[in-house]
Amino acid sequence: MDDINFAVLGTGGIGRRTLELSTHREGLTPVAACDRHGIAVDHDGLDVGELLDATEGNIASGDDTDDGDDTDGANVAADGGATAVKQHGEDRGVAASGQARPTETPIDDVVDESDAVDAVLVALPNLEHDFIPRVADRFADAGYEGVLVDVLKRSRVIDMLDERTDRFEEAGITFVCGAGATPGLLTGAAALAAQSFVEVHEVDIWWGVGLRSGYEDNRGTVREDIAHLDGYDVETARDLSDEEIEEIVDDHDGVLEFHDMEHADDVLLERAGICDAEDVTVGGILDVRNDAKPTTTTVSVTGTTFDGERGTNTFELDDVTSMAANVNGPALGYLKAAVRRNRTEDYGVYGPAELMPGF
Amino acid sequence: MDDINFAVLGTGGIGRRTLELSTHREGLTPVAACDRHGIAVDHDGLDVGELLDATEGNIASGDDTDDGDDTDGANVAADGGATAVKQHGEDRGVAASGQARPTETPIDDVVDESDAVDAVLVALPNLEHDFIPRVADRFADAGYEGVLVDVLKRSRVIDMLDERTDRFEEAGITFVCGAGATPGLLTGAAALAAQSFVEVHEVDIWWGVGLRSGYEDNRGTVREDIAHLDGYDVETARDLSDEEIEEIVDDHDGVLEFHDMEHADDVLLERAGICDAEDVTVGGILDVRNDAKPTTTTVSVTGTTFDGERGTNTFELDDVTSMAANVNGPALGYLKAAVRRNRTEDYGVYGPAELMPGF
């Protein structure tokens, strides 16, 4: 496959790590990156080392609000968004890089460069449910032909993207949604594990995240995670003070266990025809005080084979693999798969499971 | 995706089970099936039940020679080929079905129908290394535009197919090679498990096959498996008498353990850019006397993450999943993925790992 020029919207946790990871992968050239204050563009390829060094530093929530999409720890880095960057003299964030300039219209500036871009990874904080869909609209309106990839996880956002299918097809956009860890890597693993079966009864996705595994850079997201604890929901969690959150974490000795989370794995597996959304459960354990993962991230797919046996295939990630490795690696993997599709004029909205062998 | 009309070449183990399994999957209509003595065609869809009932029966090696491709037990059913069918009155094999007619040119007869076919599963005994490539030539020569899928496993055949890439691209053929269990399902699992890493050091594929798991219908293949035992190779194994083989099985109490097998997983992972072929090892245990699998089929992928951790991700198949379920399910899954590509004019030769997220 020919080289892929890609851009990153958002240089928080996901954006930064995607840039770093891309330097380890063949055929990926980052040509643009932006946050809310600046944009760096180099059609010959950004100097990722310089960009990361210049913008590395204190993790500040700054004037950014929490993004509202952090329904768990597993894809939490998606939501670091534009917040986790350096404040460096007068130029904040990306603008601190020698390759960048300040701007007040960063997304439009990337749209302006999109003729030279094959794929865009959307790693923006999802302030509103429809924020990422509306960003996609701007690319479609500008006549962008290429790939858009996000690592969102809220099930309801998928529907908003689906409504835009015709628009994307007209423009020539291949949109891959939920292409991080869960949904993403683990959704794909479930789709593959299902291949032994003719009927899938249950998909159980269970994740572990420890401090070293990526939580430290994304502390603010515990608020959204709390929404999944017994006795809380998104609204009540949003109203908690920092002190109240700290108290809840203390009450749990720093170890928070989640069940039945709103994760798009369910709708993404259903749209691939693998099982009903209601047969998918997502949960996990987040340890905000220890480096080690408190539990092993595992996908279990239970089904019946054509010859009538009921069994469970499993996919396990090594405990040493960080959340960042499991989000950003697959994001770039799905991005590559999407570019291949886009180049054969295969447009529209796809989830990770649809980029796997069919069911 | 629109419905897929497919044909099966060969109604031995793989062919029969593919037909059966397709009745459990959405959007797959079998319209033609042949063995060396007959062909059944129905553009509205074959009556699979009738076809299987009519041709079910004694497993006879008949006048067929062993196919020479059985380098292990895991994909062994691929090689049942046209042998495992009924001898029914004057009409042998497929011709025993009320939907079929005898023919002396079964493959040409399917080629003649290929305008009405989206995909062909090649489940023929691979008598010579180049037998399947030569079958593909016949489809290309006839101007077939569509998908060809095989479940071969010998590494050297991949090269022969690669040499035909231009020919396939001109004709409009998307050829997916090695789309069974290993290579196939497990190759895909390795490609997915690799996504956590930026460098893959080792892929270890380890399979277990027991009697119930599918060995019983494919006894003849133990000869080729023996080629992988210490002290034997393909040539010496070929020269063994049935009595000598029985003796070897007795010496091992019916449990044969294989290491460093020639499996195309290695070249298929290398061509997807995931690791060097030499970093892939395939082995397993075949128990010809017990129903239960003697070991759990497992893929272990060891690599280093972008943040410097070395770990191993694993994919495990439940012991109750039969070889047939793990060969034929993925074969149809990859077939569906290939049809999608073919319909966007994405032609050429692909292995299973290339149909996964990119690396």
mmCIF file of N, CA and C in Angstrom, chain B residues 102-218:
data_model
loop_
_atom_site.group_PDB
_atom_site.id
_atom_site.type_symbol
_atom_site.label_atom_id
_atom_site.label_comp_id
_atom_site.label_asym_id
_atom_site.label_seq_id
_atom_site.Cartn_x
_atom_site.Cartn_y
_atom_site.Cartn_z
ATOM 1 N N PRO B 102 -24.102 -36.268 -13.632
ATOM 2 C CA PRO B 102 -22.704 -36.694 -13.775
ATOM 3 C C PRO B 102 -21.998 -35.811 -14.805
ATOM 4 N N THR B 103 -20.722 -35.684 -14.637
ATOM 5 C CA THR B 103 -19.937 -34.937 -15.618
ATOM 6 C C THR B 103 -18.503 -35.434 -15.557
ATOM 7 N N GLU B 104 -17.822 -35.272 -16.654
ATOM 8 C CA GLU B 104 -16.391 -35.599 -16.638
ATOM 9 C C GLU B 104 -15.539 -34.347 -16.559
ATOM 10 N N THR B 105 -16.200 -33.191 -16.614
ATOM 11 C CA THR B 105 -15.463 -31.921 -16.578
ATOM 12 C C THR B 105 -16.077 -30.996 -15.524
ATOM 13 N N PRO B 106 -16.031 -31.427 -14.253
ATOM 14 C CA PRO B 106 -16.749 -30.677 -13.211
ATOM 15 C C PRO B 106 -16.267 -29.236 -13.044
ATOM 16 N N ILE B 107 -14.962 -29.027 -13.057
ATOM 17 C CA ILE B 107 -14.467 -27.661 -12.820
ATOM 18 C C ILE B 107 -14.845 -26.752 -13.981
ATOM 19 N N ASP B 108 -14.690 -27.264 -15.195
ATOM 20 C CA ASP B 108 -15.106 -26.466 -16.360
ATOM 21 C C ASP B 108 -16.598 -26.158 -16.303
ATOM 22 N N ASP B 109 -17.367 -27.112 -15.802
ATOM 23 C CA ASP B 109 -18.813 -26.880 -15.698
ATOM 24 C C ASP B 109 -19.124 -25.762 -14.711
ATOM 25 N N VAL B 110 -18.355 -25.699 -13.615
ATOM 26 C CA VAL B 110 -18.559 -24.596 -12.659
ATOM 27 C C VAL B 110 -18.093 -23.289 -13.283
ATOM 28 N N VAL B 111 -16.969 -23.342 -13.981
ATOM 29 C CA VAL B 111 -16.491 -22.139 -14.683
ATOM 30 C C VAL B 111 -17.575 -21.629 -15.629
ATOM 31 N N ASP B 112 -18.263 -22.538 -16.290
ATOM 32 C CA ASP B 112 -19.326 -22.134 -17.214
ATOM 33 C C ASP B 112 -20.450 -21.390 -16.502
ATOM 34 N N GLU B 113 -20.624 -21.701 -15.225
ATOM 35 C CA GLU B 113 -21.702 -21.065 -14.455
ATOM 36 C C GLU B 113 -21.224 -19.800 -13.744
ATOM 37 N N SER B 114 -19.984 -19.439 -13.926
ATOM 38 C CA SER B 114 -19.378 -18.475 -13.007
ATOM 39 C C SER B 114 -19.911 -17.051 -13.163
ATOM 40 N N ASP B 115 -20.607 -16.788 -14.253
ATOM 41 C CA ASP B 115 -21.253 -15.473 -14.362
ATOM 42 C C ASP B 115 -22.256 -15.246 -13.247
ATOM 43 N N ALA B 116 -22.829 -16.330 -12.790
ATOM 44 C CA ALA B 116 -23.869 -16.233 -11.752
ATOM 45 C C ALA B 116 -23.301 -16.466 -10.361
ATOM 46 N N VAL B 117 -21.979 -16.445 -10.251
ATOM 47 C CA VAL B 117 -21.319 -16.782 -8.992
ATOM 48 C C VAL B 117 -20.468 -15.598 -8.523
ATOM 49 N N ASP B 118 -20.610 -15.236 -7.239
ATOM 50 C CA ASP B 118 -19.803 -14.159 -6.667
ATOM 51 C C ASP B 118 -18.502 -14.669 -6.064
ATOM 52 N N ALA B 119 -18.537 -15.914 -5.623
ATOM 53 C CA ALA B 119 -17.369 -16.443 -4.918
ATOM 54 C C ALA B 119 -17.313 -17.959 -5.061
ATOM 55 N N VAL B 120 -16.099 -18.466 -5.114
ATOM 56 C CA VAL B 120 -15.884 -19.905 -5.229
ATOM 57 C C VAL B 120 -14.958 -20.353 -4.099
ATOM 58 N N LEU B 121 -15.426 -21.289 -3.310
ATOM 59 C CA LEU B 121 -14.551 -21.876 -2.296
ATOM 60 C C LEU B 121 -13.877 -23.103 -2.908
ATOM 61 N N VAL B 122 -12.563 -23.065 -2.941
ATOM 62 C CA VAL B 122 -11.811 -24.160 -3.534
ATOM 63 C C VAL B 122 -11.456 -25.150 -2.427
ATOM 64 N N ALA B 123 -12.167 -26.270 -2.402
ATOM 65 C CA ALA B 123 -11.944 -27.292 -1.375
ATOM 66 C C ALA B 123 -11.565 -28.602 -2.058
ATOM 67 N N LEU B 124 -10.679 -28.469 -3.014
ATOM 68 C CA LEU B 124 -10.228 -29.631 -3.786
ATOM 69 C C LEU B 124 -9.005 -30.240 -3.137
ATOM 70 N N PRO B 125 -8.831 -31.529 -3.332
ATOM 71 C CA PRO B 125 -7.561 -32.111 -2.892
ATOM 72 C C PRO B 125 -6.445 -31.512 -3.732
ATOM 73 N N ASN B 126 -5.394 -31.089 -3.062
ATOM 74 C CA ASN B 126 -4.294 -30.429 -3.761
ATOM 75 C C ASN B 126 -3.281 -31.477 -4.197
ATOM 76 N N LEU B 127 -3.605 -32.160 -5.292
ATOM 77 C CA LEU B 127 -2.795 -33.296 -5.720
ATOM 78 C C LEU B 127 -1.340 -32.907 -5.968
ATOM 79 N N GLU B 128 -1.179 -31.814 -6.663
ATOM 80 C CA GLU B 128 0.158 -31.277 -6.891
ATOM 81 C C GLU B 128 0.218 -29.910 -6.214
ATOM 82 N N HIS B 129 1.449 -29.448 -5.939
ATOM 83 C CA HIS B 129 1.568 -28.130 -5.323
ATOM 84 C C HIS B 129 0.809 -27.071 -6.112
ATOM 85 N N ASP B 130 0.855 -27.211 -7.435
ATOM 86 C CA ASP B 130 0.292 -26.136 -8.258
ATOM 87 C C ASP B 130 -1.127 -26.435 -8.727
ATOM 88 N N PHE B 131 -1.773 -27.399 -8.101
ATOM 89 C CA PHE B 131 -3.102 -27.773 -8.570
ATOM 90 C C PHE B 131 -4.106 -26.635 -8.364
ATOM 91 N N ILE B 132 -4.138 -26.077 -7.164
ATOM 92 C CA ILE B 132 -5.083 -24.984 -6.905
ATOM 93 C C ILE B 132 -4.739 -23.750 -7.744
ATOM 94 N N PRO B 133 -3.455 -23.364 -7.829
ATOM 95 C CA PRO B 133 -3.143 -22.250 -8.738
ATOM 96 C C PRO B 133 -3.620 -22.507 -10.178
ATOM 97 N N ARG B 134 -3.508 -23.738 -10.638
ATOM 98 C CA ARG B 134 -3.930 -24.025 -12.016
ATOM 99 C C ARG B 134 -5.458 -23.981 -12.159
ATOM 100 N N VAL B 135 -6.139 -24.369 -11.105
ATOM 101 C CA VAL B 135 -7.602 -24.225 -11.118
ATOM 102 C C VAL B 135 -7.970 -22.746 -11.229
ATOM 103 N N ALA B 136 -7.245 -21.923 -10.468
ATOM 104 C CA ALA B 136 -7.496 -20.476 -10.531
ATOM 105 C C ALA B 136 -7.271 -19.945 -11.942
ATOM 106 N N ASP B 137 -6.253 -20.466 -12.598
ATOM 107 C CA ASP B 137 -5.981 -20.047 -13.976
ATOM 108 C C ASP B 137 -7.195 -20.264 -14.870
ATOM 109 N N ARG B 138 -7.860 -21.388 -14.639
ATOM 110 C CA ARG B 138 -8.999 -21.704 -15.510
ATOM 111 C C ARG B 138 -10.119 -20.694 -15.329
ATOM 112 N N PHE B 139 -10.300 -20.245 -14.089
ATOM 113 C CA PHE B 139 -11.309 -19.204 -13.861
ATOM 114 C C PHE B 139 -10.878 -17.876 -14.484
ATOM 115 N N ALA B 140 -9.601 -17.564 -14.343
ATOM 116 C CA ALA B 140 -9.102 -16.307 -14.921
ATOM 117 C C ALA B 140 -9.224 -16.342 -16.444
ATOM 118 N N ASP B 141 -8.869 -17.471 -17.036
ATOM 119 C CA ASP B 141 -8.935 -17.606 -18.494
ATOM 120 C C ASP B 141 -10.369 -17.430 -19.007
ATOM 121 N N ALA B 142 -11.316 -17.864 -18.173
ATOM 122 C CA ALA B 142 -12.716 -17.783 -18.594
ATOM 123 C C ALA B 142 -13.313 -16.406 -18.337
ATOM 124 N N GLY B 143 -12.476 -15.483 -17.820
ATOM 125 C CA GLY B 143 -12.964 -14.131 -17.577
ATOM 126 C C GLY B 143 -13.831 -14.006 -16.330
ATOM 127 N N TYR B 144 -13.641 -14.940 -15.406
ATOM 128 C CA TYR B 144 -14.404 -14.887 -14.151
ATOM 129 C C TYR B 144 -14.056 -13.624 -13.367
ATOM 130 N N GLU B 145 -15.068 -12.854 -13.019
ATOM 131 C CA GLU B 145 -14.881 -11.732 -12.119
ATOM 132 C C GLU B 145 -15.523 -12.088 -10.796
ATOM 133 N N GLY B 146 -14.705 -12.289 -9.801
ATOM 134 C CA GLY B 146 -15.268 -12.665 -8.505
ATOM 135 C C GLY B 146 -14.177 -13.102 -7.558
ATOM 136 N N VAL B 147 -14.614 -13.808 -6.529
ATOM 137 C CA VAL B 147 -13.720 -14.191 -5.441
ATOM 138 C C VAL B 147 -13.371 -15.670 -5.535
ATOM 139 N N LEU B 148 -12.120 -15.974 -5.269
ATOM 140 C CA LEU B 148 -11.692 -17.356 -5.061
ATOM 141 C C LEU B 148 -11.099 -17.436 -3.648
ATOM 142 N N VAL B 149 -11.509 -18.446 -2.907
ATOM 143 C CA VAL B 149 -10.990 -18.633 -1.549
ATOM 144 C C VAL B 149 -10.492 -20.058 -1.428
ATOM 145 N N ASP B 150 -9.310 -20.229 -0.863
ATOM 146 C CA ASP B 150 -8.895 -21.594 -0.546
ATOM 147 C C ASP B 150 -8.496 -21.692 0.917
ATOM 148 N N VAL B 151 -8.342 -22.927 1.367
ATOM 149 C CA VAL B 151 -7.960 -23.164 2.757
ATOM 150 C C VAL B 151 -6.644 -23.938 2.800
ATOM 151 N N LEU B 152 -5.835 -23.706 1.768
ATOM 152 C CA LEU B 152 -4.544 -24.400 1.711
ATOM 153 C C LEU B 152 -3.657 -23.953 2.861
ATOM 154 N N LYS B 153 -2.606 -24.721 3.076
ATOM 155 C CA LYS B 153 -1.714 -24.287 4.136
ATOM 156 C C LYS B 153 -0.237 -24.333 3.796
ATOM 157 N N ARG B 154 0.122 -24.916 2.686
ATOM 158 C CA ARG B 154 1.542 -24.993 2.350
ATOM 159 C C ARG B 154 2.079 -23.635 1.928
ATOM 160 N N SER B 155 3.123 -23.208 2.581
ATOM 161 C CA SER B 155 3.702 -21.895 2.307
ATOM 162 C C SER B 155 4.040 -21.718 0.835
ATOM 163 N N ARG B 156 4.538 -22.769 0.215
ATOM 164 C CA ARG B 156 5.062 -22.610 -1.146
ATOM 165 C C ARG B 156 3.966 -22.300 -2.182
ATOM 166 N N VAL B 157 2.732 -22.663 -1.851
ATOM 167 C CA VAL B 157 1.646 -22.399 -2.798
ATOM 168 C C VAL B 157 1.345 -20.899 -2.890
ATOM 169 N N ILE B 158 1.574 -20.198 -1.779
ATOM 170 C CA ILE B 158 1.309 -18.749 -1.771
ATOM 171 C C ILE B 158 2.115 -18.060 -2.861
ATOM 172 N N ASP B 159 3.380 -18.470 -2.994
ATOM 173 C CA ASP B 159 4.225 -17.863 -4.024
ATOM 174 C C ASP B 159 3.662 -18.091 -5.423
ATOM 175 N N MET B 160 3.160 -19.290 -5.652
ATOM 176 C CA MET B 160 2.591 -19.591 -6.971
ATOM 177 C C MET B 160 1.382 -18.715 -7.264
ATOM 178 N N LEU B 161 0.630 -18.419 -6.225
ATOM 179 C CA LEU B 161 -0.526 -17.542 -6.409
ATOM 180 C C LEU B 161 -0.068 -16.104 -6.632
ATOM 181 N N ASP B 162 0.934 -15.715 -5.879
ATOM 182 C CA ASP B 162 1.469 -14.360 -6.027
ATOM 183 C C ASP B 162 1.922 -14.086 -7.458
ATOM 184 N N GLU B 163 2.526 -15.102 -8.059
ATOM 185 C CA GLU B 163 2.991 -14.941 -9.440
ATOM 186 C C GLU B 163 1.831 -14.641 -10.393
ATOM 187 N N ARG B 164 0.642 -14.965 -9.957
ATOM 188 C CA ARG B 164 -0.541 -14.767 -10.810
ATOM 189 C C ARG B 164 -1.273 -13.459 -10.510
ATOM 190 N N THR B 165 -0.688 -12.626 -9.655
ATOM 191 C CA THR B 165 -1.386 -11.408 -9.229
ATOM 192 C C THR B 165 -1.875 -10.573 -10.418
ATOM 193 N N ASP B 166 -0.985 -10.329 -11.378
ATOM 194 C CA ASP B 166 -1.371 -9.495 -12.529
ATOM 195 C C ASP B 166 -2.539 -10.113 -13.288
ATOM 196 N N ARG B 167 -2.451 -11.412 -13.452
ATOM 197 C CA ARG B 167 -3.496 -12.131 -14.179
ATOM 198 C C ARG B 167 -4.846 -11.991 -13.464
ATOM 199 N N PHE B 168 -4.806 -12.145 -12.136
ATOM 200 C CA PHE B 168 -6.037 -12.008 -11.351
ATOM 201 C C PHE B 168 -6.564 -10.577 -11.439
ATOM 202 N N GLU B 169 -5.661 -9.626 -11.359
ATOM 203 C CA GLU B 169 -6.095 -8.220 -11.398
ATOM 204 C C GLU B 169 -6.729 -7.893 -12.739
ATOM 205 N N GLU B 170 -6.157 -8.423 -13.804
ATOM 206 C CA GLU B 170 -6.743 -8.190 -15.130
ATOM 207 C C GLU B 170 -8.135 -8.810 -15.242
ATOM 208 N N ALA B 171 -8.250 -10.024 -14.712
ATOM 209 C CA ALA B 171 -9.536 -10.713 -14.828
ATOM 210 C C ALA B 171 -10.588 -10.110 -13.902
ATOM 211 N N GLY B 172 -10.136 -9.592 -12.762
ATOM 212 C CA GLY B 172 -11.095 -9.097 -11.767
ATOM 213 C C GLY B 172 -11.345 -10.097 -10.657
ATOM 214 N N ILE B 173 -10.270 -10.823 -10.318
ATOM 215 C CA ILE B 173 -10.380 -11.854 -9.286
ATOM 216 C C ILE B 173 -9.731 -11.384 -7.984
ATOM 217 N N THR B 174 -10.435 -11.576 -6.887
ATOM 218 C CA THR B 174 -9.871 -11.368 -5.559
ATOM 219 C C THR B 174 -9.653 -12.752 -4.956
ATOM 220 N N PHE B 175 -8.397 -13.124 -4.788
ATOM 221 C CA PHE B 175 -8.061 -14.468 -4.307
ATOM 222 C C PHE B 175 -7.612 -14.371 -2.854
ATOM 223 N N VAL B 176 -8.312 -15.063 -1.976
ATOM 224 C CA VAL B 176 -7.885 -15.125 -0.578
ATOM 225 C C VAL B 176 -7.343 -16.519 -0.303
ATOM 226 N N CYS B 177 -6.087 -16.578 0.052
ATOM 227 C CA CYS B 177 -5.446 -17.872 0.242
ATOM 228 C C CYS B 177 -5.196 -18.159 1.718
ATOM 229 N N GLY B 178 -5.358 -19.399 2.075
ATOM 230 C CA GLY B 178 -5.082 -19.799 3.462
ATOM 231 C C GLY B 178 -6.129 -19.286 4.425
ATOM 232 N N ALA B 179 -7.398 -19.455 4.056
ATOM 233 C CA ALA B 179 -8.487 -18.859 4.838
ATOM 234 C C ALA B 179 -9.251 -19.897 5.657
ATOM 235 N N GLY B 180 -8.540 -20.852 6.258
ATOM 236 C CA GLY B 180 -9.186 -21.847 7.105
ATOM 237 C C GLY B 180 -8.955 -21.535 8.575
ATOM 238 N N ALA B 181 -8.415 -22.525 9.298
ATOM 239 C CA ALA B 181 -8.131 -22.309 10.720
ATOM 240 C C ALA B 181 -6.696 -21.803 10.889
ATOM 241 N N THR B 182 -5.742 -22.634 10.486
ATOM 242 C CA THR B 182 -4.345 -22.193 10.493
ATOM 243 C C THR B 182 -3.664 -22.712 9.248
ATOM 244 N N PRO B 183 -3.343 -21.844 8.305
ATOM 245 C CA PRO B 183 -3.607 -20.400 8.326
ATOM 246 C C PRO B 183 -5.087 -20.083 8.156
ATOM 247 N N GLY B 184 -5.444 -18.902 8.632
ATOM 248 C CA GLY B 184 -6.819 -18.442 8.496
ATOM 249 C C GLY B 184 -7.253 -17.727 9.757
ATOM 250 N N LEU B 185 -8.122 -18.371 10.520
ATOM 251 C CA LEU B 185 -8.609 -17.770 11.767
ATOM 252 C C LEU B 185 -7.461 -17.364 12.679
ATOM 253 N N LEU B 186 -6.500 -18.283 12.847
ATOM 254 C CA LEU B 186 -5.421 -18.023 13.817
ATOM 255 C C LEU B 186 -4.427 -16.995 13.276
ATOM 256 N N THR B 187 -4.267 -16.946 11.965
ATOM 257 C CA THR B 187 -3.415 -15.908 11.361
ATOM 258 C C THR B 187 -4.039 -14.537 11.595
ATOM 259 N N GLY B 188 -5.352 -14.470 11.399
ATOM 260 C CA GLY B 188 -6.064 -13.217 11.638
ATOM 261 C C GLY B 188 -5.977 -12.802 13.095
ATOM 262 N N ALA B 189 -6.113 -13.773 13.988
ATOM 263 C CA ALA B 189 -6.018 -13.481 15.421
ATOM 264 C C ALA B 189 -4.631 -12.935 15.761
ATOM 265 N N ALA B 190 -3.607 -13.503 15.131
ATOM 266 C CA ALA B 190 -2.243 -13.018 15.374
ATOM 267 C C ALA B 190 -2.101 -11.577 14.891
ATOM 268 N N ALA B 191 -2.678 -11.282 13.736
ATOM 269 C CA ALA B 191 -2.599 -9.925 13.184
ATOM 270 C C ALA B 191 -3.293 -8.930 14.115
ATOM 271 N N LEU B 192 -4.401 -9.346 14.694
ATOM 272 C CA LEU B 192 -5.135 -8.452 15.588
ATOM 273 C C LEU B 192 -4.395 -8.289 16.915
ATOM 274 N N ALA B 193 -3.906 -9.403 17.446
ATOM 275 C CA ALA B 193 -3.182 -9.355 18.730
ATOM 276 C C ALA B 193 -1.930 -8.491 18.624
ATOM 277 N N ALA B 194 -1.387 -8.388 17.414
ATOM 278 C CA ALA B 194 -0.173 -7.592 17.187
ATOM 279 C C ALA B 194 -0.430 -6.095 17.327
ATOM 280 N N GLN B 195 -1.687 -5.697 17.273
ATOM 281 C CA GLN B 195 -2.007 -4.267 17.247
ATOM 282 C C GLN B 195 -1.554 -3.516 18.501
ATOM 283 N N SER B 196 -1.362 -4.239 19.607
ATOM 284 C CA SER B 196 -0.888 -3.577 20.831
ATOM 285 C C SER B 196 0.592 -3.213 20.744
ATOM 286 N N PHE B 197 1.274 -3.794 19.782
ATOM 287 C CA PHE B 197 2.737 -3.682 19.748
ATOM 288 C C PHE B 197 3.231 -2.857 18.558
ATOM 289 N N VAL B 198 4.455 -2.343 18.694
ATOM 290 C CA VAL B 198 5.093 -1.709 17.537
ATOM 291 C C VAL B 198 6.119 -2.645 16.913
ATOM 292 N N GLU B 199 6.505 -3.671 17.662
ATOM 293 C CA GLU B 199 7.390 -4.690 17.095
ATOM 294 C C GLU B 199 6.940 -6.055 17.599
ATOM 295 N N VAL B 200 6.822 -6.985 16.684
ATOM 296 C CA VAL B 200 6.406 -8.336 17.054
ATOM 297 C C VAL B 200 7.623 -9.254 16.998
ATOM 298 N N HIS B 201 7.905 -9.927 18.116
ATOM 299 C CA HIS B 201 9.095 -10.780 18.183
ATOM 300 C C HIS B 201 8.789 -12.221 17.830
ATOM 301 N N GLU B 202 7.578 -12.656 18.179
ATOM 302 C CA GLU B 202 7.310 -14.079 18.055
ATOM 303 C C GLU B 202 5.804 -14.322 17.968
ATOM 304 N N VAL B 203 5.429 -15.148 17.021
ATOM 305 C CA VAL B 203 4.041 -15.612 16.952
ATOM 306 C C VAL B 203 4.081 -17.127 17.089
ATOM 307 N N ASP B 204 3.377 -17.627 18.093
ATOM 308 C CA ASP B 204 3.378 -19.059 18.350
ATOM 309 C C ASP B 204 1.952 -19.576 18.186
ATOM 310 N N ILE B 205 1.767 -20.418 17.188
ATOM 311 C CA ILE B 205 0.453 -21.006 16.941
ATOM 312 C C ILE B 205 0.508 -22.473 17.346
ATOM 313 N N TRP B 206 -0.386 -22.842 18.221
ATOM 314 C CA TRP B 206 -0.350 -24.181 18.822
ATOM 315 C C TRP B 206 -1.770 -24.735 18.802
ATOM 316 N N TRP B 207 -1.926 -25.870 18.090
ATOM 317 C CA TRP B 207 -3.282 -26.389 17.931
ATOM 318 C C TRP B 207 -3.450 -27.759 18.558
ATOM 319 N N GLY B 208 -4.677 -28.033 18.921
ATOM 320 C CA GLY B 208 -5.036 -29.359 19.401
ATOM 321 C C GLY B 208 -6.172 -29.904 18.553
ATOM 322 N N VAL B 209 -6.045 -31.158 18.155
ATOM 323 C CA VAL B 209 -7.116 -31.810 17.392
ATOM 324 C C VAL B 209 -7.357 -33.196 17.986
ATOM 325 N N GLY B 210 -8.596 -33.468 18.334
ATOM 326 C CA GLY B 210 -8.973 -34.800 18.810
ATOM 327 C C GLY B 210 -9.916 -35.444 17.808
ATOM 328 N N LEU B 211 -10.282 -36.657 18.099
ATOM 329 C CA LEU B 211 -11.165 -37.407 17.195
ATOM 330 C C LEU B 211 -12.461 -36.655 16.915
ATOM 331 N N ARG B 212 -13.156 -36.239 17.984
ATOM 332 C CA ARG B 212 -14.443 -35.584 17.809
ATOM 333 C C ARG B 212 -14.268 -34.254 17.076
ATOM 334 N N SER B 213 -13.089 -33.724 17.258
ATOM 335 C CA SER B 213 -12.807 -32.414 16.681
ATOM 336 C C SER B 213 -12.641 -32.465 15.170
ATOM 337 N N GLY B 214 -12.686 -33.644 14.597
ATOM 338 C CA GLY B 214 -12.666 -33.676 13.137
ATOM 339 C C GLY B 214 -11.664 -34.624 12.527
ATOM 340 N N TYR B 215 -10.899 -35.303 13.356
ATOM 341 C CA TYR B 215 -9.881 -36.139 12.761
ATOM 342 C C TYR B 215 -10.467 -37.373 12.088
ATOM 343 N N GLU B 216 -11.549 -37.869 12.662
ATOM 344 C CA GLU B 216 -12.051 -39.170 12.234
ATOM 345 C C GLU B 216 -12.303 -39.264 10.728
ATOM 346 N N ASP B 217 -12.819 -38.178 10.161
ATOM 347 C CA ASP B 217 -13.150 -38.201 8.741
ATOM 348 C C ASP B 217 -11.923 -38.048 7.849
ATOM 349 N N ASN B 218 -10.787 -37.890 8.446
ATOM 350 C CA ASN B 218 -9.618 -37.522 7.649
ATOM 351 C C ASN B 218 -8.390 -38.348 8.019
#
